[in-house]
XYZ file of N, CA and C in Angstrom:
360
model
N -89.734 -73.422 31.414
C -89.895 -73.742 32.813
C -91.324 -73.378 33.228
N -91.913 -74.242 34.042
C -93.287 -74.007 34.495
C -93.333 -72.850 35.495
N -94.518 -72.292 35.648
C -94.706 -71.215 36.617
C -94.419 -71.723 38.027
N -94.851 -72.938 38.331
C -94.612 -73.491 39.668
C -93.126 -73.697 39.915
N -92.390 -74.133 38.913
C -90.937 -74.285 39.061
C -90.280 -72.942 39.338
N -90.639 -71.947 38.549
C -90.060 -70.610 38.733
C -90.440 -70.046 40.101
N -91.693 -70.242 40.520
C -92.133 -69.753 41.827
C -91.391 -70.470 42.954
N -91.167 -71.755 42.794
C -90.441 -72.522 43.815
C -89.004 -72.038 43.925
N -88.362 -71.798 42.807
C -86.995 -71.259 42.837
C -86.972 -69.895 43.519
N -87.958 -69.057 43.208
C -88.020 -67.724 43.825
C -88.249 -67.839 45.339
N -89.075 -68.770 45.758
C -89.302 -68.994 47.185
C -88.012 -69.401 47.875
N -87.281 -70.335 47.283
C -86.009 -70.770 47.863
C -85.014 -69.615 47.916
N -85.041 -68.771 46.913
C -84.139 -67.616 46.882
C -84.461 -66.651 48.018
N -85.753 -66.416 48.254
C -86.189 -65.486 49.308
C -86.031 -66.059 50.709
N -86.343 -67.336 50.872
C -86.460 -67.898 52.223
C -85.318 -68.822 52.626
N -84.524 -69.255 51.653
C -83.484 -70.223 51.964
C -84.019 -71.640 51.877
N -83.195 -72.592 52.260
C -83.566 -74.011 52.133
C -84.883 -74.335 52.841
N -85.651 -75.227 52.211
C -86.953 -75.632 52.734
C -87.159 -77.131 52.541
N -88.027 -77.699 53.371
C -88.470 -79.086 53.189
C -89.412 -79.135 51.990
N -89.466 -80.290 51.357
C -90.385 -80.467 50.228
C -91.822 -80.224 50.673
N -92.183 -80.698 51.856
C -93.553 -80.495 52.337
C -93.871 -79.009 52.502
N -92.912 -78.230 52.993
C -93.120 -76.782 53.127
C -93.311 -76.138 51.753
N -92.467 -76.524 50.804
C -92.569 -75.965 49.454
C -93.921 -76.295 48.823
N -94.400 -77.517 49.044
C -95.698 -77.918 48.485
C -96.811 -77.025 49.026
N -96.793 -76.755 50.322
C -97.817 -75.898 50.929
C -97.709 -74.479 50.378
N -96.499 -73.954 50.337
C -96.289 -72.581 49.866
C -96.772 -72.404 48.428
N -96.454 -73.379 47.576
C -96.788 -73.261 46.151
C -98.172 -73.808 45.813
N -98.860 -74.391 46.803
C -100.229 -74.859 46.577
C -100.334 -76.098 45.716
N -99.373 -77.008 45.867
C -99.412 -78.280 45.137
C -99.303 -79.423 46.141
N -99.531 -80.629 45.665
C -99.415 -81.787 46.553
C -97.946 -82.108 46.805
N -97.705 -82.808 47.888
C -96.326 -83.205 48.204
C -95.743 -84.103 47.104
N -96.498 -85.085 46.569
C -95.926 -85.882 45.471
C -95.588 -85.040 44.236
N -96.438 -84.060 43.933
C -96.155 -83.193 42.778
C -94.890 -82.380 43.020
N -94.711 -81.876 44.238
C -93.501 -81.107 44.549
C -92.276 -82.006 44.510
N -92.405 -83.249 44.945
C -91.279 -84.183 44.891
C -90.817 -84.370 43.447
N -91.764 -84.537 42.546
C -91.423 -84.692 41.122
C -90.783 -83.405 40.598
N -91.365 -82.260 40.936
C -90.835 -80.971 40.494
C -89.405 -80.769 40.982
N -89.153 -81.082 42.252
C -87.807 -80.940 42.805
C -86.840 -81.888 42.090
N -87.270 -83.103 41.806
C -86.411 -84.057 41.099
C -86.013 -83.514 39.722
N -86.970 -82.936 39.002
C -86.685 -82.371 37.681
C -85.718 -81.195 37.798
N -85.960 -80.312 38.774
C -85.069 -79.155 38.952
C -83.687 -79.604 39.429
N -83.640 -80.681 40.199
C -82.362 -81.228 40.646
C -81.578 -81.777 39.451
N -82.271 -82.497 38.576
C -81.625 -83.031 37.369
C -81.140 -81.915 36.449
N -81.795 -80.761 36.503
C -81.399 -79.596 35.704
C -80.291 -78.790 36.369
N -79.926 -79.156 37.587
C -78.855 -78.460 38.289
C -79.269 -77.176 38.978
N -80.581 -76.954 39.144
C -81.063 -75.718 39.746
C -81.198 -75.804 41.262
N -81.439 -77.003 41.775
C -81.544 -77.221 43.221
C -80.764 -78.479 43.584
N -80.517 -78.623 44.884
C -79.922 -79.844 45.401
C -80.550 -80.138 46.751
N -80.469 -81.388 47.150
C -80.992 -81.780 48.454
C -79.820 -81.925 49.409
N -80.029 -81.416 50.625
C -79.002 -81.493 51.671
C -79.666 -81.900 52.973
N -78.882 -82.529 53.832
C -79.375 -82.858 55.151
C -79.462 -81.614 56.006
N -80.380 -81.639 56.963
C -80.551 -80.546 57.909
C -79.631 -80.800 59.095
N -78.727 -79.869 59.353
C -77.756 -80.040 60.436
C -78.441 -80.176 61.791
N -79.614 -79.557 61.952
C -80.293 -79.603 63.249
C -81.163 -80.850 63.421
N -81.468 -81.544 62.326
C -82.291 -82.756 62.400
C -81.894 -83.669 61.250
N -81.137 -84.698 61.558
C -80.584 -85.589 60.528
C -81.658 -86.333 59.741
N -82.884 -86.366 60.246
C -83.964 -87.055 59.526
C -84.529 -86.209 58.393
N -84.217 -84.928 58.392
C -84.821 -83.972 57.456
C -83.898 -83.720 56.273
N -84.499 -83.654 55.097
C -83.782 -83.256 53.889
C -84.337 -81.919 53.435
N -83.438 -80.997 53.140
C -83.825 -79.669 52.680
C -83.503 -79.508 51.201
N -84.332 -78.762 50.520
C -84.084 -78.401 49.125
C -83.403 -77.042 49.130
N -82.265 -76.945 48.443
C -81.461 -75.723 48.416
C -81.221 -75.301 46.966
N -81.140 -74.001 46.751
C -80.756 -73.484 45.434
C -79.283 -73.771 45.178
N -78.966 -74.114 43.958
C -77.568 -74.184 43.549
C -77.174 -72.809 43.010
N -75.928 -72.656 42.667
C -75.481 -71.400 42.056
C -76.240 -71.147 40.759
N -76.472 -72.208 39.976
C -77.222 -72.060 38.724
C -78.664 -71.646 38.989
N -79.272 -72.185 40.048
C -80.637 -71.815 40.399
C -80.727 -70.366 40.827
N -79.780 -69.929 41.642
C -79.757 -68.529 42.079
C -79.548 -67.600 40.888
N -78.689 -67.989 39.978
C -78.435 -67.186 38.780
C -79.701 -67.078 37.930
N -80.433 -68.179 37.796
C -81.678 -68.172 37.030
C -82.675 -67.179 37.649
N -82.837 -67.247 38.976
C -83.778 -66.351 39.658
C -83.358 -64.898 39.457
N -82.076 -64.610 39.612
C -81.590 -63.236 39.466
C -81.767 -62.735 38.037
N -81.538 -63.598 37.056
C -81.711 -63.218 35.654
C -83.168 -62.902 35.353
N -84.093 -63.747 35.847
C -85.536 -63.490 35.651
C -85.952 -62.204 36.342
N -85.440 -61.984 37.542
C -85.780 -60.765 38.283
C -85.317 -59.529 37.505
N -84.085 -59.560 37.018
C -83.555 -58.414 36.272
C -84.336 -58.180 34.990
N -84.773 -59.255 34.334
C -85.585 -59.099 33.117
C -86.898 -58.394 33.441
N -87.497 -58.735 34.584
C -88.726 -58.059 35.005
C -88.496 -56.596 35.322
N -87.392 -56.320 36.018
C -87.045 -54.928 36.336
C -86.862 -54.129 35.055
N -86.135 -54.697 34.101
C -85.895 -54.006 32.830
C -87.199 -53.748 32.071
N -88.108 -54.735 32.091
C -89.391 -54.573 31.396
C -90.207 -53.448 32.032
N -90.261 -53.420 33.375
C -90.996 -52.352 34.044
C -90.341 -50.997 33.801
N -89.038 -50.945 33.781
C -88.341 -49.676 33.544
C -88.708 -49.124 32.163
N -88.768 -50.010 31.168
C -89.144 -49.564 29.825
C -90.578 -49.021 29.819
N -91.473 -49.693 30.541
C -92.861 -49.231 30.588
C -92.994 -47.919 31.359
N -92.280 -47.808 32.459
C -92.337 -46.576 33.258
C -91.830 -45.386 32.453
N -90.861 -45.624 31.585
C -90.351 -44.556 30.723
C -91.450 -43.979 29.815
N -92.507 -44.722 29.602
C -93.607 -44.281 28.735
C -94.649 -43.459 29.498
N -94.553 -43.410 30.827
C -95.539 -42.692 31.633
C -95.229 -41.198 31.702
N -96.273 -40.447 31.966
C -96.119 -39.003 32.199
C -95.488 -38.799 33.576
N -94.876 -37.634 33.775
C -94.192 -37.334 35.043
C -95.110 -37.476 36.253
N -96.353 -37.009 36.138
C -97.270 -37.109 37.283
C -97.624 -38.564 37.587
N -97.661 -39.402 36.576
C -97.924 -40.827 36.789
C -96.735 -41.495 37.486
N -95.534 -41.114 37.098
C -94.332 -41.640 37.756
C -94.311 -41.198 39.215
N -94.649 -39.935 39.474
C -94.699 -39.431 40.847
C -95.711 -40.216 41.680
N -96.850 -40.550 41.089
C -97.877 -41.319 41.797
C -97.355 -42.717 42.143
N -96.632 -43.324 41.219
C -96.040 -44.644 41.499
C -95.021 -44.558 42.627
N -94.177 -43.554 42.588
C -93.167 -43.377 43.629
C -93.830 -43.192 44.989
N -94.882 -42.410 45.032
C -95.584 -42.179 46.298
C -96.232 -43.456 46.830
N -96.626 -44.356 45.936
C -97.291 -45.598 46.340
C -96.310 -46.705 46.736
N -95.035 -46.545 46.450
C -94.064 -47.622 46.688
C -94.011 -48.119 48.131
N -93.991 -47.264 49.142
C -93.954 -47.801 50.511
C -95.155 -48.693 50.836
N -96.337 -48.287 50.422
C -97.529 -49.096 50.686
C -97.476 -50.407 49.910
N -97.031 -50.360 48.666
C -96.914 -51.580 47.861
C -95.877 -52.534 48.440
N -94.770 -51.999 48.919
C -93.734 -52.837 49.540
C -94.281 -53.508 50.793
N -95.054 -52.773 51.578
C -95.646 -53.345 52.784
C -96.642 -54.440 52.426
N -97.460 -54.222 51.412
C -98.388 -55.255 50.955
C -97.646 -56.513 50.519
N -96.583 -56.347 49.772
C -95.796 -57.496 49.313
C -95.203 -58.253 50.499
N -94.738 -57.532 51.504
C -94.183 -58.161 52.704
C -95.252 -58.950 53.447
N -96.429 -58.374 53.602
C -97.521 -59.066 54.279
C -97.947 -60.319 53.519
N -98.034 -60.215 52.206
C -98.416 -61.373 51.392
C -97.378 -62.464 51.502
N -96.127 -62.107 51.473
C -95.038 -63.083 51.572
C -95.075 -63.792 52.915
N -95.279 -63.049 53.988
C -95.358 -63.659 55.320
C -96.545 -64.603 55.412
N -97.662 -64.206 54.854
C -98.854 -65.037 54.901
C -98.675 -66.313 54.087
N -98.059 -66.189 52.929
C -97.900 -67.308 52.007
C -96.805 -68.270 52.435
N -95.692 -67.737 52.897
C -94.523 -68.566 53.137
C -94.300 -68.934 54.588
N -94.986 -68.275 55.495
C -94.772 -68.571 56.895
C -93.396 -68.070 57.338
N -92.984 -68.439 58.530
C -91.703 -67.946 59.048
C -90.513 -68.480 58.266
N -89.459 -67.663 58.198
C -88.219 -68.093 57.553
C -87.553 -69.147 58.391
N -86.807 -70.008 57.734
C -86.033 -71.044 58.442
C -84.607 -70.598 58.520
């Protein structure tokens, strides 16, 4: 799976259903490229298109159960990899990481808001 596909699935997991145009802006690709990407992920069963209840002209891209499972599996693999690496650190290094977590979480939140805009 491409990095853009994985990032798009992660965006949908974090933010919920989105328009293709919104996803293209968030992921930094053209709308036609995102349309092709969504079609491929749809054929793979990772996403589906649904109408927007508030505006019948709009189609939203939504994660399927398989797409959500894929995102969760990748996330857990990353957590496990970091846990193995953290186990190799000295106690004072682990303490330094723990102390930095609130600031890092805030940075991640700010970056997400800047990149993805408001949630729908």
